[in-house]
C-alpha positions as a printed NumPy array, in Angstrom:
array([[  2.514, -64.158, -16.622],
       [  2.652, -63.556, -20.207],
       [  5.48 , -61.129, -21.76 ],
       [  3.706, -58.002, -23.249],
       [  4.   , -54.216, -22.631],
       [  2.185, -52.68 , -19.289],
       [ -0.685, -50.359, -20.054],
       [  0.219, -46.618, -19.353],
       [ -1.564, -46.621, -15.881],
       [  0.701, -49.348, -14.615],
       [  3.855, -47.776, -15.352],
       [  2.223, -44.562, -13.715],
       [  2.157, -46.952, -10.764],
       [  5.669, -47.908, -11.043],
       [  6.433, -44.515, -11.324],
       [  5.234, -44.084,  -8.142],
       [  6.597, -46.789,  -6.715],
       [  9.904, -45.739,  -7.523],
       [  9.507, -42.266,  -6.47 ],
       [  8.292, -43.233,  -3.153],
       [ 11.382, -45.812,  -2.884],
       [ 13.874, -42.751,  -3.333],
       [ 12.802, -40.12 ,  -2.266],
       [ 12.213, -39.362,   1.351],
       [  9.755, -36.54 ,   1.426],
       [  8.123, -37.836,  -2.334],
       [  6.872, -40.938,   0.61 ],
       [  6.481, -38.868,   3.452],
       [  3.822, -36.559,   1.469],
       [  2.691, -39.104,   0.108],
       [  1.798, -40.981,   3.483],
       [  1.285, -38.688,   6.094],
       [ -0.833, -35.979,   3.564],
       [ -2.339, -37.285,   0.751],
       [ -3.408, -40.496,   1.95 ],
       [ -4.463, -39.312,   5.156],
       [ -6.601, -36.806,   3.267],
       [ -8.215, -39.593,   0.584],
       [ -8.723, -41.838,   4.066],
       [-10.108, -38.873,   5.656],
       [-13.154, -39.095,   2.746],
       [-12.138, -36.214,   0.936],
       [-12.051, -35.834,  -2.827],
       [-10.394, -32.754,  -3.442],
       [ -6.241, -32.059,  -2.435],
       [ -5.38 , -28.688,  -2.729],
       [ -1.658, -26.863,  -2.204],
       [ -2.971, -25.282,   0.652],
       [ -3.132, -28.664,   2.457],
       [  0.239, -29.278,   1.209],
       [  1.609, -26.103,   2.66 ],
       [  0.119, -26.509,   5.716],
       [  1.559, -29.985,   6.077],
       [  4.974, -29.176,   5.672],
       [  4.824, -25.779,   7.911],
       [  3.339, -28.112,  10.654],
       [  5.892, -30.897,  10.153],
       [  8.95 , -27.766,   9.926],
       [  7.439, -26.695,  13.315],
       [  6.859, -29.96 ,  15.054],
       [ 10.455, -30.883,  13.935],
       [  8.72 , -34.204,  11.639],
       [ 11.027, -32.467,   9.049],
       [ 14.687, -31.13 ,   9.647],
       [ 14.463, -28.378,   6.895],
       [ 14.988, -24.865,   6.582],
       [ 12.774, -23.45 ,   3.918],
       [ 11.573, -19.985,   3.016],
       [  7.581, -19.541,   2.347],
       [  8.545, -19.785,  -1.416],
       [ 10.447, -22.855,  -1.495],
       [  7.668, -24.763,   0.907],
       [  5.293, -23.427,  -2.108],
       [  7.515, -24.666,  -5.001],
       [  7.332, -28.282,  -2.855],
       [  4.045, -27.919,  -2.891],
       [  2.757, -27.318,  -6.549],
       [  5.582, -29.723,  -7.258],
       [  4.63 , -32.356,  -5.181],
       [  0.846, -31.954,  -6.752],
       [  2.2  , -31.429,  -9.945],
       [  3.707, -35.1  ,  -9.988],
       [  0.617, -36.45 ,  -8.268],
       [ -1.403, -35.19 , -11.292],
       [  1.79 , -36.527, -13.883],
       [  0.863, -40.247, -12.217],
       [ -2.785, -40.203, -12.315],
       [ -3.312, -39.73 ,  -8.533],
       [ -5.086, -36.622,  -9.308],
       [ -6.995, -34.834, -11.868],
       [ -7.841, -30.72 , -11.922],
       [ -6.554, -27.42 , -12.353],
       [ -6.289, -25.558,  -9.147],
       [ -8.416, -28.267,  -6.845],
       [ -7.119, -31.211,  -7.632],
       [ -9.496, -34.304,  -7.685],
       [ -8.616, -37.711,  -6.517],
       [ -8.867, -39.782,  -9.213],
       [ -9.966, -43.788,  -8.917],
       [ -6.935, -45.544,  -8.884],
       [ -7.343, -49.312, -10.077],
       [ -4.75 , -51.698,  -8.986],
       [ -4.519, -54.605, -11.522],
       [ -3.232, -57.803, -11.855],
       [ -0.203, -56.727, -13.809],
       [  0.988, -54.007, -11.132],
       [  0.548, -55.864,  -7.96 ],
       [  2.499, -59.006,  -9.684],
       [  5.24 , -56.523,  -9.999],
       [  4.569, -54.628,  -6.795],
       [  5.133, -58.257,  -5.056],
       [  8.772, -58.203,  -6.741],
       [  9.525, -54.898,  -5.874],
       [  8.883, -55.954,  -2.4  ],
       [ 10.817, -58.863,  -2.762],
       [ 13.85 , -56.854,  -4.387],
       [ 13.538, -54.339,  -1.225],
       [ 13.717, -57.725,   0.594],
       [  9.801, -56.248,   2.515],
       [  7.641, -59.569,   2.256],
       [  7.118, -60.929,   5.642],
       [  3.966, -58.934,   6.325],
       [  2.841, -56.544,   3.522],
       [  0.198, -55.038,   5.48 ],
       [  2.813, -53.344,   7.232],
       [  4.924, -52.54 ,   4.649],
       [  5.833, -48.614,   4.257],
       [  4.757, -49.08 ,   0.456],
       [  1.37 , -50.635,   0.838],
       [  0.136, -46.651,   1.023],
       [  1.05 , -46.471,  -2.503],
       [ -2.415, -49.083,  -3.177],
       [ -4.294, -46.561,  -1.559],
       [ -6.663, -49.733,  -0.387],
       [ -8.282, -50.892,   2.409],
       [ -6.438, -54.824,   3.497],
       [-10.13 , -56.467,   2.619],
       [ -9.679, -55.034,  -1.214],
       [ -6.407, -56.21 ,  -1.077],
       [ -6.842, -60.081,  -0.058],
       [ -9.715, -59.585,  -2.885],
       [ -7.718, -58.656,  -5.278],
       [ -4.887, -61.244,  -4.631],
       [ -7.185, -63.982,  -5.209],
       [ -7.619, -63.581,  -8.909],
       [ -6.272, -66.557, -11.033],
       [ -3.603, -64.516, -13.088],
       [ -1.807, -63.392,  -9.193],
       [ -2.18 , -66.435,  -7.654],
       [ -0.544, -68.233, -10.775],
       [  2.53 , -65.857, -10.108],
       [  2.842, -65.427,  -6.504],
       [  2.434, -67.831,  -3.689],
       [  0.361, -66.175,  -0.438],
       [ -0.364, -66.957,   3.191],
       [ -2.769, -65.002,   4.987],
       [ -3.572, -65.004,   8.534],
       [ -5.494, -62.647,   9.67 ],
       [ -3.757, -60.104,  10.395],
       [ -0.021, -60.453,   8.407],
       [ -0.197, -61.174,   4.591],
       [  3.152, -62.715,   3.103],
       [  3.876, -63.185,  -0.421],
       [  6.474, -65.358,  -2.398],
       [  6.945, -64.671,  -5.668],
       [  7.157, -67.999,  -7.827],
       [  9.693, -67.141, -10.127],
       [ 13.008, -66.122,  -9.359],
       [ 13.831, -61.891,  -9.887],
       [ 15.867, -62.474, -12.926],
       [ 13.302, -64.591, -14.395],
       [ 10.46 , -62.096, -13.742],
       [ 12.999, -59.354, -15.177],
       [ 13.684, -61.823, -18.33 ],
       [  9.703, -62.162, -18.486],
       [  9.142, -58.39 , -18.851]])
């Protein structure tokens, strides 16, 4: 891996990344509502879904809070808000998904993220592997260009996907 600057859509990604790392509901949004809605086939997210995600979790007990209409509609445009800030989404009031590309630079340092959160034994079930917003096919695609595999050793089997990094964190760190 050379050293040179990321583009501005891969430090969008880490963005993400580290939201999703630190902030409980940031990942459980992200997860359990937006994904679930881009998986469903839709193209559009609006607040509405939002708000109707966290009243349901509220009332199923998924989340212990105790929020006012007002504040579960702040959450919401906020939440979208930072979704459109990262390039998830594009739009005024309907917010379009936009096509998120994955490159080589971001899932090099995706795979030492993981490795920092010590989460490598089986990405595919890794809680951040939402954040590719990928099917697992695209993913073993995409690990098989020449500039991943000459940073990060991989083993797939079928069904678990593990990933060594080949240089140590503080190298990778020194790299960047």
């Amino acid at each position: 891996m050379s050293s040179k600057k990321f583009s501005l859509q891969v430090k969008e990604r880490i963005l993400a990344l580290q939201f999703y790392t630190v902030d409980p509901l940031f990942a459980q949004l992200f997860s359990q509502c937006f994904v679930k809605i881009i998986m469903s086939g839709r193209a559009v997210l609006t607040k509405h879904d939002v708000i109707s995600y966290l009243k349901d979790s509220i009332e199923n007990g998924d989340l212990e809070l105790d929020w006012s209409d007002e504040t579960i509609q702040t959450a919401s445009r906020k939440f979208l808000t930072i979704l459109k800030k990262l390039s998830y989404l594009e739009g005024k009031s309907k917010k379009r998904v936009k096509e998120i590309y994955n490159g080589s630079d971001f899932l090099i340092f995706y795979h030492y993220w993981l490795r920092a959160l010590g989460d490598t034994s089986n990405v595919f079930e890794s809680d951040l592997f939402d954040l590719l917003l990928i099917t697992q096919e695209k993913y073993v695609f995409l690990m098989k260009q020449t500039e991943i595999r000459d940073s990060l050793d991989w083993q797939y089997t079928g069904n678990r996907f593990t990933v060594e990094p080949k240089l140590p964190l503080n190298e990778y760190v020194n790299e960047l």
